[in-house]
Structure formats: C-alpha cells, structure tokens
XYZ file of C-alpha atoms in Angstrom:
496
model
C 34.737 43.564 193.760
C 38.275 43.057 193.671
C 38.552 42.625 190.118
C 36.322 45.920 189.420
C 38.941 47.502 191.744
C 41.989 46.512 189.917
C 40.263 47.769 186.752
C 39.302 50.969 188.537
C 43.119 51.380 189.903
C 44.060 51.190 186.451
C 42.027 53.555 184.500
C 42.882 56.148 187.209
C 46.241 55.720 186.904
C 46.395 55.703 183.010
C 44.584 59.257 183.299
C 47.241 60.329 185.595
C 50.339 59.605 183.253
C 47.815 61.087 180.593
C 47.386 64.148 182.436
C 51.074 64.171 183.619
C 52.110 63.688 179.617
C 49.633 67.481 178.550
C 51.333 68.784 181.562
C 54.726 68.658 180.230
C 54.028 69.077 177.033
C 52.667 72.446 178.007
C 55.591 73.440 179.935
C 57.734 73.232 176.521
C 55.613 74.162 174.055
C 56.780 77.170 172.534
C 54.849 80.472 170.688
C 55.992 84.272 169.816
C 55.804 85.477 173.293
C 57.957 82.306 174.445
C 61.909 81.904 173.920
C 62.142 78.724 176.029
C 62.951 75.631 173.682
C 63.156 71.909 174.357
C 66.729 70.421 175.738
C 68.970 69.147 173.432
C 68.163 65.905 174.911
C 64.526 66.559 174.409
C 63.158 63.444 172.054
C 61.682 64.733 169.020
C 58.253 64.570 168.091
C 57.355 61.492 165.657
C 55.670 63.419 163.497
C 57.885 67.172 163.424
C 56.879 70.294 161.560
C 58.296 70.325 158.168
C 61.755 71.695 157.442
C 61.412 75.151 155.292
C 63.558 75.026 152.341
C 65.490 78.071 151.548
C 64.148 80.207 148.508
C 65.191 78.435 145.349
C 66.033 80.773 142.290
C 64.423 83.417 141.295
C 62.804 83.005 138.394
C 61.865 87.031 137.773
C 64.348 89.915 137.314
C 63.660 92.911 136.933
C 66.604 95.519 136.977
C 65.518 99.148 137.011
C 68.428 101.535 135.785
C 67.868 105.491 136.283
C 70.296 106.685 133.482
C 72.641 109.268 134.977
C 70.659 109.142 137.991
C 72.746 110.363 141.121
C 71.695 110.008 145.034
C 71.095 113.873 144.750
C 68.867 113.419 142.152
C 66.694 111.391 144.479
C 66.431 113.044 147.079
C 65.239 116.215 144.823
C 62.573 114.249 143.199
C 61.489 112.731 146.833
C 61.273 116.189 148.059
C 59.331 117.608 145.083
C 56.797 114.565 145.443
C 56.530 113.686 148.658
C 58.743 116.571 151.073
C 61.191 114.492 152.151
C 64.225 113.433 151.494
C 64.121 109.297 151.327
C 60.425 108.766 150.577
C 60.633 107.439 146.465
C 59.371 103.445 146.548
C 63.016 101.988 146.401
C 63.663 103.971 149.295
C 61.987 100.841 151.656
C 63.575 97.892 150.257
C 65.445 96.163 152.454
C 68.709 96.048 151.271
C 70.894 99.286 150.186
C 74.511 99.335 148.673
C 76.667 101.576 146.342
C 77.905 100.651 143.096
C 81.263 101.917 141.038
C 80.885 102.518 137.426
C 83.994 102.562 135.845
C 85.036 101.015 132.254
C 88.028 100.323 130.913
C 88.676 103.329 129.269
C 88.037 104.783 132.975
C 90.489 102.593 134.188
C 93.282 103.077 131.618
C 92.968 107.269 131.876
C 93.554 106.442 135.649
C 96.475 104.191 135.390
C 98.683 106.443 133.122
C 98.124 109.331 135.259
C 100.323 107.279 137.602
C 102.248 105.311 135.160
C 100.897 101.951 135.715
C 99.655 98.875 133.587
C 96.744 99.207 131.796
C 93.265 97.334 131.891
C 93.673 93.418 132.481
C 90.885 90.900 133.377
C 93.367 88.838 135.489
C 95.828 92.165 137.356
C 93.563 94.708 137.405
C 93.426 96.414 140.718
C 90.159 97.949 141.588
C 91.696 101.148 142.996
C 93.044 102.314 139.802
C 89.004 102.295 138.563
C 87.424 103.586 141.177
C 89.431 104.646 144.475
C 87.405 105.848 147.767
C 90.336 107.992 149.049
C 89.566 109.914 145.994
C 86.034 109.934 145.395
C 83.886 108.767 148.543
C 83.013 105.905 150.114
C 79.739 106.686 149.420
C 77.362 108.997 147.291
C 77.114 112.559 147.551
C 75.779 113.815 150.320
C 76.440 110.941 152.562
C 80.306 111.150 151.950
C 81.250 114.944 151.415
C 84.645 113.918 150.762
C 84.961 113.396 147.251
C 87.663 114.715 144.437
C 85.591 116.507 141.749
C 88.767 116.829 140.116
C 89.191 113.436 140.511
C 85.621 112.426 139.636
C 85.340 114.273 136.195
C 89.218 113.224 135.386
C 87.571 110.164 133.635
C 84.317 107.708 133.935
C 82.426 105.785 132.059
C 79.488 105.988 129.176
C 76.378 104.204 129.079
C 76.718 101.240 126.830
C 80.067 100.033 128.552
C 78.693 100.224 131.900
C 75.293 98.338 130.790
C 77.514 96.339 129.205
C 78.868 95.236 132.523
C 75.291 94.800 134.029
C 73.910 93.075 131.080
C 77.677 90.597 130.880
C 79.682 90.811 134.057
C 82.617 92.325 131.908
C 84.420 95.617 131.598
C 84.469 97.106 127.991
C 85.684 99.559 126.415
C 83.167 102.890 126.386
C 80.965 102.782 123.568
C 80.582 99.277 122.805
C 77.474 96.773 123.075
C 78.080 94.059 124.785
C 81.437 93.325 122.575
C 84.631 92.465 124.390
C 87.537 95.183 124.992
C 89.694 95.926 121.947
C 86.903 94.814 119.383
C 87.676 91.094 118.316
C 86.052 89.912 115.426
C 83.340 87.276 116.890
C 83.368 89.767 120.435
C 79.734 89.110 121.119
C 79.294 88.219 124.747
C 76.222 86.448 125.609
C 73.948 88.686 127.723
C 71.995 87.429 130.762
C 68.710 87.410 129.238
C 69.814 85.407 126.145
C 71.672 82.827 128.966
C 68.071 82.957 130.603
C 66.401 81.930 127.088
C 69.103 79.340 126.553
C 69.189 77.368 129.780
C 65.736 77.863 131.300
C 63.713 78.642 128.557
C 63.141 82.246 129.444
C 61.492 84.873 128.278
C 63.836 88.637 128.508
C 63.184 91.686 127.334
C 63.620 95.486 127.420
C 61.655 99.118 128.259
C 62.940 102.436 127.757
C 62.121 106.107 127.438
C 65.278 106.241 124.883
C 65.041 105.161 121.637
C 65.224 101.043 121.772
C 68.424 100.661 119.471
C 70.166 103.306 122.306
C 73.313 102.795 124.343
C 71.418 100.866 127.419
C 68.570 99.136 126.235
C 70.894 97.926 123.432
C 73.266 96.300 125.037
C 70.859 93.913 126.909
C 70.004 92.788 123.399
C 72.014 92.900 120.975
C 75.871 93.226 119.990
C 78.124 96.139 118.300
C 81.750 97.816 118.400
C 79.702 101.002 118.545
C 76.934 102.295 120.200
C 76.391 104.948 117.225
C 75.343 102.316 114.670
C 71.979 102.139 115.475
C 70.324 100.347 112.360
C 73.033 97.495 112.731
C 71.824 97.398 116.543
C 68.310 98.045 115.328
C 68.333 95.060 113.022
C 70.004 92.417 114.880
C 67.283 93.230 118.110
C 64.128 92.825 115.233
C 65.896 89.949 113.010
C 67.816 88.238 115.536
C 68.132 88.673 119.281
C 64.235 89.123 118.673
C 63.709 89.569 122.695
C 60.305 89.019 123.839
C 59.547 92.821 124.552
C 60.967 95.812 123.134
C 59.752 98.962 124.133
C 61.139 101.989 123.378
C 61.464 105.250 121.278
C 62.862 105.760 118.088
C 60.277 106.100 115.812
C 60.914 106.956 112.416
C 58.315 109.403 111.645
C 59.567 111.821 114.149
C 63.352 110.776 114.508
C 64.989 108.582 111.846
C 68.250 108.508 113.172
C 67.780 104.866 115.152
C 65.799 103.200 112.514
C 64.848 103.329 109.010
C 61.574 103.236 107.646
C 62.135 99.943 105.633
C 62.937 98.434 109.656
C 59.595 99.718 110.749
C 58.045 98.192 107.252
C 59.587 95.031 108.336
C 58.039 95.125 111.826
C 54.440 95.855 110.140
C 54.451 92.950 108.403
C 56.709 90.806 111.068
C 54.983 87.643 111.858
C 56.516 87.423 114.953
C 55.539 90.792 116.498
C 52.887 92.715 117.573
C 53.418 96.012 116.654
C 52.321 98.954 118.584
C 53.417 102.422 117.345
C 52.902 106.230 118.396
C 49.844 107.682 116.289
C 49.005 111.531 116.428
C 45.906 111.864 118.406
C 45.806 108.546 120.335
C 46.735 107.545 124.033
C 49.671 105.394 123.402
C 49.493 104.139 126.796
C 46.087 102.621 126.323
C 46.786 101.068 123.153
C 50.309 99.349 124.346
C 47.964 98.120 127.768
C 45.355 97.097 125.682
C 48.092 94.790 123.073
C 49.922 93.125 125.996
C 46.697 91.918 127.353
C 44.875 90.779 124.526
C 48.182 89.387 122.771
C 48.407 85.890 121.059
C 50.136 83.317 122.826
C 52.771 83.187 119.733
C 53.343 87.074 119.100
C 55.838 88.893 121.046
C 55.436 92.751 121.855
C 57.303 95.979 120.159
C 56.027 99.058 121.035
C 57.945 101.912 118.852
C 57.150 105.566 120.294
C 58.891 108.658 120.752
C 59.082 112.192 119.318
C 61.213 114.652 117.553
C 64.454 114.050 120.304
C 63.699 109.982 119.943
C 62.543 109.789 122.956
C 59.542 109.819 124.736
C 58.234 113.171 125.740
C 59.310 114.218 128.941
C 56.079 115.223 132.008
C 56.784 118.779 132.609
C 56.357 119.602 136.504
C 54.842 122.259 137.760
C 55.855 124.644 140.126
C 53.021 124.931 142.852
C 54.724 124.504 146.377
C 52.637 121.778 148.313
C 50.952 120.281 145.528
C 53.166 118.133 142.473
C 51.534 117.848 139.536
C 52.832 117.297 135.837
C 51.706 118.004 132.321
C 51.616 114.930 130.612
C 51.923 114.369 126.653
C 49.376 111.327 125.960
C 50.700 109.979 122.525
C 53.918 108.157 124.020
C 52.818 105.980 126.973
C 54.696 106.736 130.629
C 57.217 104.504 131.663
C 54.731 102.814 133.922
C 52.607 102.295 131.508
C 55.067 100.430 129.368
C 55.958 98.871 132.395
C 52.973 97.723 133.350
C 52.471 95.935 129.633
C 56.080 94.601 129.594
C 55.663 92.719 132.758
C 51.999 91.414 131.307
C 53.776 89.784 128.588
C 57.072 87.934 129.902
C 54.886 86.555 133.118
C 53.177 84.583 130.506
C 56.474 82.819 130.387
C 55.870 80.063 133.332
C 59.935 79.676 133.437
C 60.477 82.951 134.315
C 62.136 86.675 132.662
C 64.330 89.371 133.033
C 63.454 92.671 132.157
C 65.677 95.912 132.443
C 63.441 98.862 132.511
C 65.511 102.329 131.859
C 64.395 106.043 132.946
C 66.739 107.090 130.070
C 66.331 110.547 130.094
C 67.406 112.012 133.607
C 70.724 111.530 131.521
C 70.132 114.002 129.270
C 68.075 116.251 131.525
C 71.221 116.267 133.528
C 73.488 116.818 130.675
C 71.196 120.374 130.270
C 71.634 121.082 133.756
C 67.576 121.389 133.511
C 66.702 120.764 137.255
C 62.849 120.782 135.900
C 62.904 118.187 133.130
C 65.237 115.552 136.045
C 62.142 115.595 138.147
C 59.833 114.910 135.688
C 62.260 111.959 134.236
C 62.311 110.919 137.728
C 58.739 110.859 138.623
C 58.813 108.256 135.242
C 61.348 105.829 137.201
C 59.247 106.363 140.666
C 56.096 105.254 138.790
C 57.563 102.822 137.353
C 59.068 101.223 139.984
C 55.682 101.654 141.868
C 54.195 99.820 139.437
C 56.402 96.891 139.198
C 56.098 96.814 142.912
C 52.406 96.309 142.364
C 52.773 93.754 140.266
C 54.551 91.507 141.740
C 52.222 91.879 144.849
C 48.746 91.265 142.640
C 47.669 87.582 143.744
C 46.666 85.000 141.342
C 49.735 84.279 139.497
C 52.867 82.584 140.290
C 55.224 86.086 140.946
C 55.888 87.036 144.361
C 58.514 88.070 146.679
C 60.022 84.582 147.251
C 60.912 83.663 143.492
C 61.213 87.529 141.944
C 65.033 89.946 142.711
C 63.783 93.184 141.681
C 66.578 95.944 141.655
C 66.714 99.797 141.138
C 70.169 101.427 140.615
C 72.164 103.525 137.722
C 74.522 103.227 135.736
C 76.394 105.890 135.846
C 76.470 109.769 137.497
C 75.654 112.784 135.335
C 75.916 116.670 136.259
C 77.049 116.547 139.204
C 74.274 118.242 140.412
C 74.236 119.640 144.446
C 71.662 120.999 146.028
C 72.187 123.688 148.654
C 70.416 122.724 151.981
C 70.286 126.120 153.407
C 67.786 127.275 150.651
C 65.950 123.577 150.952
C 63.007 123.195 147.979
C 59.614 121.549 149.177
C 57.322 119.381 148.081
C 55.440 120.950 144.437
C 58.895 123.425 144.975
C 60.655 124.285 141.558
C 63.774 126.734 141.845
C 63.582 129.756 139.770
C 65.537 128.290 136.908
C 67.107 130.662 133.599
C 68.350 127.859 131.036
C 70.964 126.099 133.102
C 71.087 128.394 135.677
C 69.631 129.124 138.972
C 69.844 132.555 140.240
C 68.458 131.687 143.698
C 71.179 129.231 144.206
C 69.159 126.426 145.388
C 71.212 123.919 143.892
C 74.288 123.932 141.042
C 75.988 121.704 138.651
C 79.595 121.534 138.261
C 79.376 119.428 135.016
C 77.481 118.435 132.013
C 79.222 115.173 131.749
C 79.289 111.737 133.091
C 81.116 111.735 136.649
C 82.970 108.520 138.067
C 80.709 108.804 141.570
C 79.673 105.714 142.689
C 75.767 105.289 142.596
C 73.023 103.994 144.779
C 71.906 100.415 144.310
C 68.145 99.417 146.492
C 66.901 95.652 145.730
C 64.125 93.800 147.341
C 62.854 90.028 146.992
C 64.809 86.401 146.484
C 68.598 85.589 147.369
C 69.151 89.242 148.776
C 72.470 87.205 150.553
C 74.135 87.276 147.495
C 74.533 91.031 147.271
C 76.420 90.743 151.068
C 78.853 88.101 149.043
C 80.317 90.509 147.481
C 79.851 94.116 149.266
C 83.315 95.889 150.273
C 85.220 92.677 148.607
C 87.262 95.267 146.440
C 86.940 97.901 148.519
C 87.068 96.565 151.814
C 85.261 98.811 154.875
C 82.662 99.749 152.387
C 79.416 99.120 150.659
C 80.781 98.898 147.624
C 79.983 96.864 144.944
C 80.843 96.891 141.064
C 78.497 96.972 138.334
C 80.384 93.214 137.304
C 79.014 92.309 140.755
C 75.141 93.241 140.152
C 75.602 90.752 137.139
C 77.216 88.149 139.343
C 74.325 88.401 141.519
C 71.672 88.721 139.180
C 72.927 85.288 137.588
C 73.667 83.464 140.488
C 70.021 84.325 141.610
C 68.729 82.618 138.461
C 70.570 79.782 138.614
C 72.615 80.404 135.761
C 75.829 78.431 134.562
C-alpha cells in the first residue's frame, strides 16, 4: 500500500504544479481588451510568435496628377457630387500634405525681384521658389493668407513640374525631362525607365491630353521643348516604347501631336496593340476588351481624342440634388482607360508605375468654365475610384502592403474662389455667361498657372517616407516639393 501511496502522492502533486503552471499562464496572457504584458524578466516562450517584418518595397505606383487642379477645385466637384465639401475618394487616405510647384524659371523671376543669385542645384534656397510668408502655408481656403500678387508674379508650367515628379530635378519650364539650360545629351532618366532597368518593370502612362503632351510626356520620353510633339511622339512609339500609352491625339481629328505616317507605324507595329477612336463605337469597351484579351508579348496604345486632342469632356448637368453628366461614348473615360492600363502592367509580376493625368481641369480652368472643371473632375474621381478598386480585387498579388498609390497636381490654374455665402449643392451649377458668373457664386482672378502650393493625399506602402521629408524646407509646415514626391516614390521602390 505504501508504494501505491507514493505513486498516488505523486500524480497529485504533478497535477498541482500542472494546474499551478495554466494558472499563471492565464494571469499574463494578453488579448485586445488587455494592456498588461509579461515582466521584462518574464522568460520567453520556446516557441514565440513570429516577428512581422516591416513592408518591403512597393512594387506598384500609381501617381494620379489632376492638371491645374487646386484644393478649391475639390471641394466644388465634392459638393456637386456628393454635397459636401471633403467627400471625393482621396479625401480618406490616410495621409495628407501640400506640395510647392515651382521651376526654375519660377525661381529665377523670384530671385531678381530681390537681386539675388539665380537657380543652383547646390545654393538654392527654397524661399526664393516658393515662400509661405507670401503665399500660404497651405491651400486656399485653409490658409486665407496668401499674396495673389505674389502668386501670379511667376510659377511654373506643366512639363517642368512633371519633370520634377517624373526625375527629382528642377528644369527649366517647357522642357521634358531635359536638364536646365538644355545640354546636348540632357536626358534624365525617368522613374519608370529606372523601374524597367533595375527591377524589370513594367511603366506606363494615361491621359485625357493628347499622349505626346506636356505631362504624360515627360514620364516617357525626352525634349528641350514641350511644343515638338512628333519628336516626343516618336521617341515614346520607337524608343522609350513604355508598356501603356493611353492618350489623345489622334490624327484624324487633331494632327498637331502626331502625323499620320506615326499612326501608320503603330498599325503595323509589332510591338503594339493598337486601339484607336472609331466614329460610332464605344471606345471604352474596345480599350477594356484589348487589355484583357492582350498577348503576353504586345504592349497597349490606345490613341483617342477629338477635334481639341483631347478626349471629350462629360458635360454636367445642372439639376440640384441629383449629378448626372452627358457622356460622349467614342473616347473611353478616364476610368475606363484606367481600368485597362492597370490590367496590363499587373501582368508584370515585378511590379509598375503608372501616372494617370485628368489633363483637362487645366484647360477648363484656363476658360474660367466652372462647368467643364467638374466634369474633368468627376474623370479624376472615377478614376481614382477605380484604381482604388483595383488594388482591393483579391486574387492577384496587388494590395495595400506592396502598392503607394498617390493623388496630387502639379500645378494651380485660375485661381478660382468660391464664395461661401452663396454655397452651390450637390447637382448645383452656378448660372454661368462664358467666363462669368453673374450670381457671384464663385470668381477667378486668373487664367494662368498660379505658384499656390497644391494638395497631395496617398494611401498604401512606406507612407513614413512622405513624414521624412514634410516641413524640411519649410519648417512648421506640411510642405513638401514636387522633387520630394519623386524622392519618395523611388525610395518606396527600392530604387538606386
């Protein structure tokens, strides 16, 4: 009996110190309604959870830039389509900053006005570009403060300041991606050709412009002058020969960006799928319809466009409570050409960038036509929308973790203001007389480019990087320069 005892004794007191043992445990395990944590002295587990690395690059940019686009600008198109002020998609991403545009022709106008040096890479001083005393430390409306004096004194155009998204460097205004000054052999290396070159990327480009235009051009391809469009036209088909182009600019209804013997030559290319605008068909079917069914070896061009180059603009309509547009069918929408854009470079398992460009709120704002900005905006909103979408769709490889997708502009146009004591609602057009609004619900006091600073939103991978450089050259701001979105954009990829 004694021996059973002993045997007994043990047993029982082996499920005490096993008991004893869940007990503790218990006491520090931890869960979301729990902030209690083991003591540093605490031995670790044998087997612990696995450490989560931090996100890795992202292999998918895509940089969204509203041409002309100004904060005022979205909040009318946020109130015509939704009724409120910050309700487009960007408006929810999770990180929000405010870019300056200037070039160095900006910069130079600004430094003889008070007699100093001109533009240098190495003792430039960011004041003498852009300076917050003068202009804001923010966008219009959220810093009433700013110079328009000041503001229309001198800023920049579009292909120097996609230059500096597209390169990281100031240029001079009016060239494509070409250093300052115009060296022979000027050609800077844009970020998707660095992509193609050290990852073996895929890049391309989307644009309600024609694609040989200021913006779209200088992400691929290289000029002295924005204005020589069949030079930029050829080296983007014969050359540069990005993965996706999509654009306007077709010859048959504008031939001032290419010639008909380019468009013969993308016919016949063997390295392109053509898709072109034809009278009487939905352009945005066929371009959907080519990106999905196209060979692995083919790359995309879709040519569109009308008698302006670009592609037709939705006209809104004025019916208070309910936005609608009229649509023209033979050019597809921005989304659409979007949506097709994206279908081809994710084939491209080491990743893209893509710069997608609501070209024509430039122009609308040029006109002063309040109507025709919302109707280039609703473009960029559904084309952002769409993006979003995309990225979200499961089955594939993008996602939030390994994709920086950005929405800014690259420059201020119009200077439009609206007047919030005559506020416009959602389906609300103001009664508008060419360039004029005899209700005063809003006014221009340009038809030019401004030097405001403009809105930048991004959501997805390395987000961090962005903070890196916020205020640096304008401390006690959000600030950021356009040479700074490229910094970030290529540090996010990895690049060297």
């Amino acid at each position: 009996m004694k021996k059973y005892s002993s045997v007994f004794h043990d047993i029982i007191l082996l499920l005490l110190l096993f008991l004893l043992g869940a007990g503790l445990a218990g006491c520090f395990s931890h869960d979301g309604d729990d902030d209690s944590a083991p003591p540093p002295s605490e031995t670790p587990p044998e087997n612990p959870p696995p450490v989560v690395p931090p996100p890795g690059p992202a292999k998918y940019i895509i940089l969204f830039i509203g041409d002309g686009m100004s904060l005022e600008n979205e909040i009318a198109a946020s109130r015509y389509l939704y009724g409120k002020d910050y309700s487009l998609t960007w408006h929810s991403f999770p990180y929000q900053a405010y870019v300056t545009t200037w070039d160095v022709d900006t910069y130079n106008a600004y430094a003889g006005d008070l007699g100093e040096p001109f533009y240098d890479e190495t003792t430039f001083d960011p004041l003498l570009g852009y300076n917050p005393a003068q202009g804001g430390t923010a966008p219009y409306p959220l810093d009433t403060t700013g110079n328009i004096a000041y503001l229309l004194r001198a800023y920049t155009d579009s292909a120097s300041a996609a230059t500096a998204y597209a390169t990281g460097l100031k240029t001079d205004s009016g060239n494509i991606s070409w250093l300052r000054n115009d060296p022979l052999n000027g050609a800077i290396e844009t970020i998707g050709e660095k992509l193609r070159a050290q990852k073996s990327a895929a890049f391309g480009v989307v644009s309600t412009m024609p694609f040989s235009h200021a913006t779209p051009a200088a992400f691929v391809s290289h000029n002295t002058s924005r204005s020589n469009y069949y030079q930029i036209a050829d080296e983007i088909i014969g050359t540069t020969v990005p993965e996706v182009v999509i654009g306007g600019g077709h010859p048959s209804w504008n031939g001032s960006y290419m010639s008909t013997a380019q468009l013969d030559t993308l016919r016949s290319s063997a390295t392109y799928t053509l898709v072109e605008r034809v009278s009487g068909q939905d352009g945005g079917v066929n371009l959907l319809y080519a990106a999905a069914s196209l060979p692995s070896d083919r790359k995309l061009f879709g040519l569109f466009g009308g008698t302006g180059g670009i592609f037709e603009p939705p006209v809104p309509r004025d019916n208070p409570g309910y936005p609608g547009f009229m649509v023209e069918g033979e050019n597809p929408s921005l989304s659409e050409a979007t949506q097709a854009a994206l279908t081809v470079l994710a084939r491209n398992q080491n990743g893209f960038f893509l710069m997608v460009e609501g070209g024509d709120i430039d122009q609308a704002n040029h006109a002063n036509n309040f109507a025709w900005m919302v109707g280039a905006m609703w473009q960029l909103e559904e084309a952002v929308a769409a993006a979003v979408e995309f990225i979200d769709q499961p089955g594939d490889d993008m996602n939030w973790d390994n994709t920086l997708l950005i929405v800014t502009a690259d420059h201020c146009t119009g200077g439009m203001r609206l007047n919030d004591a005559l506020p416009l609602g959602k389906g609300d057009l103001p009664r508008q007389s060419g360039s004029s609004y005899p209700d005063n619900e809003l006014s221009y006091f340009s038809g030019s480019h401004t030097n405001e600073p403009v809105t930048l939103y991004a959501r997805g991978a390395n987000l961090d990087l962005f903070s890196e450089y916020e205020g640096v050259r304008y401390p006690g701001t959000k600030l950021l320069d356009n040479t700074e979105v490229y910094l970030v954009m290529s540090r996010a990829a990895g690049l060297q």
